[in-house]
Tab-separated table of C-alpha atoms in Angstrom:
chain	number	residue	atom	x	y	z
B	1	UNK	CA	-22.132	-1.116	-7.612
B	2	UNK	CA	-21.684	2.099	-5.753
B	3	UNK	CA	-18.132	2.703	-6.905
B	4	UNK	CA	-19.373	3.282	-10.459
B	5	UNK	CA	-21.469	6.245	-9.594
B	6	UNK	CA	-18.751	8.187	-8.329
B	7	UNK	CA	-17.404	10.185	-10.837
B	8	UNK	CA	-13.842	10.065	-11.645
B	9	UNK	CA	-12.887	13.821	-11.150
B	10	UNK	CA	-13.919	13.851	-7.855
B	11	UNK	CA	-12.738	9.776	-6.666
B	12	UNK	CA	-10.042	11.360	-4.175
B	13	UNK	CA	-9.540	7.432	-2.909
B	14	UNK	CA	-9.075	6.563	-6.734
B	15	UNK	CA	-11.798	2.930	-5.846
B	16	UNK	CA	-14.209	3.228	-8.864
B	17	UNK	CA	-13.881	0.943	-11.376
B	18	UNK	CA	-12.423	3.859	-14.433
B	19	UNK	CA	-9.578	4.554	-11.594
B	20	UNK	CA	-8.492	1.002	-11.477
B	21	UNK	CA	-8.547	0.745	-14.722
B	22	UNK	CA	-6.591	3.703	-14.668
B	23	UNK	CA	-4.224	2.420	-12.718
B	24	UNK	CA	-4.045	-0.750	-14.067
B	25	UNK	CA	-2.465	0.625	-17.430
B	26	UNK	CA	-0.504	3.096	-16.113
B	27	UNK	CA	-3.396	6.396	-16.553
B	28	UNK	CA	-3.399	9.241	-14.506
B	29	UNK	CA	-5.944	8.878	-11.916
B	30	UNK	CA	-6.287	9.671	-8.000
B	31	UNK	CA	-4.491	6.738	-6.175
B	32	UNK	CA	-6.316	4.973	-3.342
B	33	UNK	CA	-4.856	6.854	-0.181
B	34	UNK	CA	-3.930	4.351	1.705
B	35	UNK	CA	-1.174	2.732	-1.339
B	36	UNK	CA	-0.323	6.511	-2.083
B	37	UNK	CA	0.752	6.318	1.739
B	38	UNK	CA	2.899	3.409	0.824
B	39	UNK	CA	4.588	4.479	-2.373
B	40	UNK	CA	5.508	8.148	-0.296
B	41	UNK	CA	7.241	6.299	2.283
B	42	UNK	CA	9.263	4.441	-0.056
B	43	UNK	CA	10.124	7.264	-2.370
B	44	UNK	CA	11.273	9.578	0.755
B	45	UNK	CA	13.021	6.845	2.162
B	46	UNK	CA	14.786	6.575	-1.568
B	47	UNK	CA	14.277	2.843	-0.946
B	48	UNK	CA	15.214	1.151	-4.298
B	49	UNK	CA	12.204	-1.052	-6.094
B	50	UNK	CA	13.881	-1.225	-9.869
B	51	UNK	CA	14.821	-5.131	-9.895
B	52	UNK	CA	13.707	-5.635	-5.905
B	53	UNK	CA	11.677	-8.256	-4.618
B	54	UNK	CA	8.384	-6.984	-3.138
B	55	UNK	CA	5.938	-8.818	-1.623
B	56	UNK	CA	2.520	-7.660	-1.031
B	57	UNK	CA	0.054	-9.706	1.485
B	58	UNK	CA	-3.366	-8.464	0.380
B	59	UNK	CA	-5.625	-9.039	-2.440
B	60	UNK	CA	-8.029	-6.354	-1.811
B	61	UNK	CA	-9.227	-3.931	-3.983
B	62	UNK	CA	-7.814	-1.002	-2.397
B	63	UNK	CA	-4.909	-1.812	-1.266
B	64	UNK	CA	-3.054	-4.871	-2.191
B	65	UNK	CA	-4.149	-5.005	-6.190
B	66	UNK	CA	-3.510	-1.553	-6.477
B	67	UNK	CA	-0.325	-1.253	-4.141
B	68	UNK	CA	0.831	-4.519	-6.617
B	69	UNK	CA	0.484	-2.503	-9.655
B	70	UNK	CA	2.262	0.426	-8.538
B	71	UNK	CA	5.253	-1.664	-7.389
B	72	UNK	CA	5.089	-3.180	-11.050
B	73	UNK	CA	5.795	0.292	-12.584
B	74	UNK	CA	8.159	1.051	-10.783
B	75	UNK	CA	9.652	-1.851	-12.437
B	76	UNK	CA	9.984	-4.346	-8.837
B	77	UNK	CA	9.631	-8.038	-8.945
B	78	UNK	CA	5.748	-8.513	-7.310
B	79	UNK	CA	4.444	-11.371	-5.162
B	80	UNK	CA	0.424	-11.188	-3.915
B	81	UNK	CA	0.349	-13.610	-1.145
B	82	UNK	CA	-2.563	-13.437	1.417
B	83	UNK	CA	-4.135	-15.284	4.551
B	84	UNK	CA	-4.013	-18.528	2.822
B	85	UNK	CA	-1.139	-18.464	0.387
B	86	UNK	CA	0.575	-21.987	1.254
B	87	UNK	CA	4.260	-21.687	3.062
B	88	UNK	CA	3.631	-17.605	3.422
B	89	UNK	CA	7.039	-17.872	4.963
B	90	UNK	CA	8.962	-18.596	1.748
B	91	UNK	CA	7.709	-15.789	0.121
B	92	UNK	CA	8.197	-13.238	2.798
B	93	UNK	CA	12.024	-14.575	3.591
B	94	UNK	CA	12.493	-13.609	-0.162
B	95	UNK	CA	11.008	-9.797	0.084
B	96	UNK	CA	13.511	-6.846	-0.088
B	97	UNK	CA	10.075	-5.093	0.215
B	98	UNK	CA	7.387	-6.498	2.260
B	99	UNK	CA	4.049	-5.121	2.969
B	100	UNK	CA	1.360	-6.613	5.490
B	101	UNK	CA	-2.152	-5.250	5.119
B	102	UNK	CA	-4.051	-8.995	5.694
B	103	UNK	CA	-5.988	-7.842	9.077
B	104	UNK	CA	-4.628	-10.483	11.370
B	105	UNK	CA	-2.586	-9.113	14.006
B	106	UNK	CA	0.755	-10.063	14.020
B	107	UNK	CA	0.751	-12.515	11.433
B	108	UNK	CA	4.414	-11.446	10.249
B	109	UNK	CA	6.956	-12.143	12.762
B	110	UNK	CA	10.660	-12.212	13.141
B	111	UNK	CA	11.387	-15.704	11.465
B	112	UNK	CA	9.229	-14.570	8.249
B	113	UNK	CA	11.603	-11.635	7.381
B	114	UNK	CA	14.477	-11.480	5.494
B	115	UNK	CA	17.458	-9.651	7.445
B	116	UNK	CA	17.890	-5.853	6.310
B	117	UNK	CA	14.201	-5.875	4.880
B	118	UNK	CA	11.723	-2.912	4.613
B	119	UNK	CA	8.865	-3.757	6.399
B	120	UNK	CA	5.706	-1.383	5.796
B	121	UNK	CA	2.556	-2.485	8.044
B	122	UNK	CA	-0.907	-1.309	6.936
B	123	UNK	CA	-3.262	-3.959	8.743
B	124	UNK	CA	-5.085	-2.422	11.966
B	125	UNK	CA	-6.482	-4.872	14.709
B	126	UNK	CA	-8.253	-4.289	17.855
B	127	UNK	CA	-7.188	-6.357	20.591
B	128	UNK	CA	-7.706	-6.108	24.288
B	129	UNK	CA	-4.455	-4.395	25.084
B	130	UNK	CA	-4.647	-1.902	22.152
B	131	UNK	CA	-4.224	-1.527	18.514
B	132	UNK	CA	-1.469	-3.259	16.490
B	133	UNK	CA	-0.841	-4.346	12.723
B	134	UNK	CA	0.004	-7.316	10.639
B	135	UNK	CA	3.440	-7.444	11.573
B	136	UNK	CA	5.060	-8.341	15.494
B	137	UNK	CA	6.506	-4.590	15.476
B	138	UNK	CA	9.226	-5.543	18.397
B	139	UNK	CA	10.472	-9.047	16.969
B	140	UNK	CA	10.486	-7.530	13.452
B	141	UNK	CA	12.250	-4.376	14.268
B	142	UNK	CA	15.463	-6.434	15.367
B	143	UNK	CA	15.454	-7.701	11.857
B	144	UNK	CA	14.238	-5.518	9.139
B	145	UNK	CA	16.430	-2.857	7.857
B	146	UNK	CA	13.114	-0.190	8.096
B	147	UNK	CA	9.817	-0.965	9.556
B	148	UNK	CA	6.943	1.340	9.772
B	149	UNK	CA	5.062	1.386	13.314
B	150	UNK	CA	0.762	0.691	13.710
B	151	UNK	CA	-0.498	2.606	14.787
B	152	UNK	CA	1.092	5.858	13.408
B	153	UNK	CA	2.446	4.692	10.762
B	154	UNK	CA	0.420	4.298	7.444
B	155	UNK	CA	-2.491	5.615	8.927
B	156	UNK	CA	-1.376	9.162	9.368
B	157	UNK	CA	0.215	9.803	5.940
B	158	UNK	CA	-3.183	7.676	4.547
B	159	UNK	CA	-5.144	10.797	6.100
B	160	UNK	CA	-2.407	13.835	5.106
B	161	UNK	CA	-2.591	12.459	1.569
B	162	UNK	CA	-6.499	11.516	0.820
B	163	UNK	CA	-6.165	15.596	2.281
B	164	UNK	CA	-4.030	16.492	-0.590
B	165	UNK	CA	-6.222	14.572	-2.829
B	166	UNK	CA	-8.722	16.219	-2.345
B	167	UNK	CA	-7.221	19.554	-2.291
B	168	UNK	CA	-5.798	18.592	-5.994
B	169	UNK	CA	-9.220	17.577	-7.570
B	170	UNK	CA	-10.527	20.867	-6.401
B	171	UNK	CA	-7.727	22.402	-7.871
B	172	UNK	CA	-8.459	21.119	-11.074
B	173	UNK	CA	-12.216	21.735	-11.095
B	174	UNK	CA	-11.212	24.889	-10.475
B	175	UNK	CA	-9.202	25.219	-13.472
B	176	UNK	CA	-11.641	23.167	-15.707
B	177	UNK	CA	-8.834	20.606	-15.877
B	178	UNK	CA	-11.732	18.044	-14.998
């Protein structure tokens, strides 16, 4: 596999196998970029995840596993539901904390969201009239409590922070921290 030559000090997007295992029990190790996005927002929005419902609809490897383990230490209660999960509805109605990243555009829409919800969309889809995410953005916003905009959302903090990354490993090679 191609993610296990890349050597940990310098995996900025944290998607070789040592980083997820990293992650997975709770090491220091570069996050992947795009779930670093997604923990930020929460933390500067001071949303509460201690004893929350989140719901995460991806089961990649660099974002939904690793977003789903990040929630966990922070002590939320996690669901991993995708594109097939049976009655996706019931799950997302139940989410304090939902996050789309599936890639099917507009999957998530006004009747799957619980009133007052935070609603962060990562998914990206091309369609004839322009980009848009996972989640019906106009229906959505007259429900959730927050919701996060594609494009220029995610995607912009995803870039800022794969930048600061990047900037940090350097850092420590430069200090022989690495």
């Amino acid at each position: 596999m191609v993610a296990d030559t890349v050597i940990s000090s310098k995996d900025i997007d944290g998607i070789s196998p040592r980083s997820a295992g990293n992650l997975f029990l709770g090491l220091p190790s570069f996050l992947p970029a795009t779930v670093a996005a997604v923990m930020e927002m929460l933390e500067r929005t001071n949303t509460q995840l201690a004893g929350r419902r989140a719901v995460v609809i991806s089961r990649s490897n660099v974002v939904g596993k690793p977003l789903a383990m990040m929630l966990l230490q922070r002590n939320a209660t996690v669901s991993v539901c995708h594109s097939r999960t049976v009655n996706l509805a019931g799950f997302t109605r139940q989410a304090d904390i939902l996050v789309a990243a599936a890639g099917h555009a507009n999957m998530i829409t006004a009747g799957m969201v619980r009133p007052g919800a935070v609603v962060i969309d990562v998914g990206i889809n091309e369609l004839p009239g322009g980009i848009v995410g996972d989640v019906d953005f106009a229906a959505v916003s007259e429900v959730a409590g927050a919701i996060t905009p594609t494009p220029g959302g995610v995607g912009p903090l995803t870039n800022i922070l794969l930048l600061k990354q990047c900037m940090q490993a350097a850092w420590q090679e430069v200090r022989g921290e690495r």
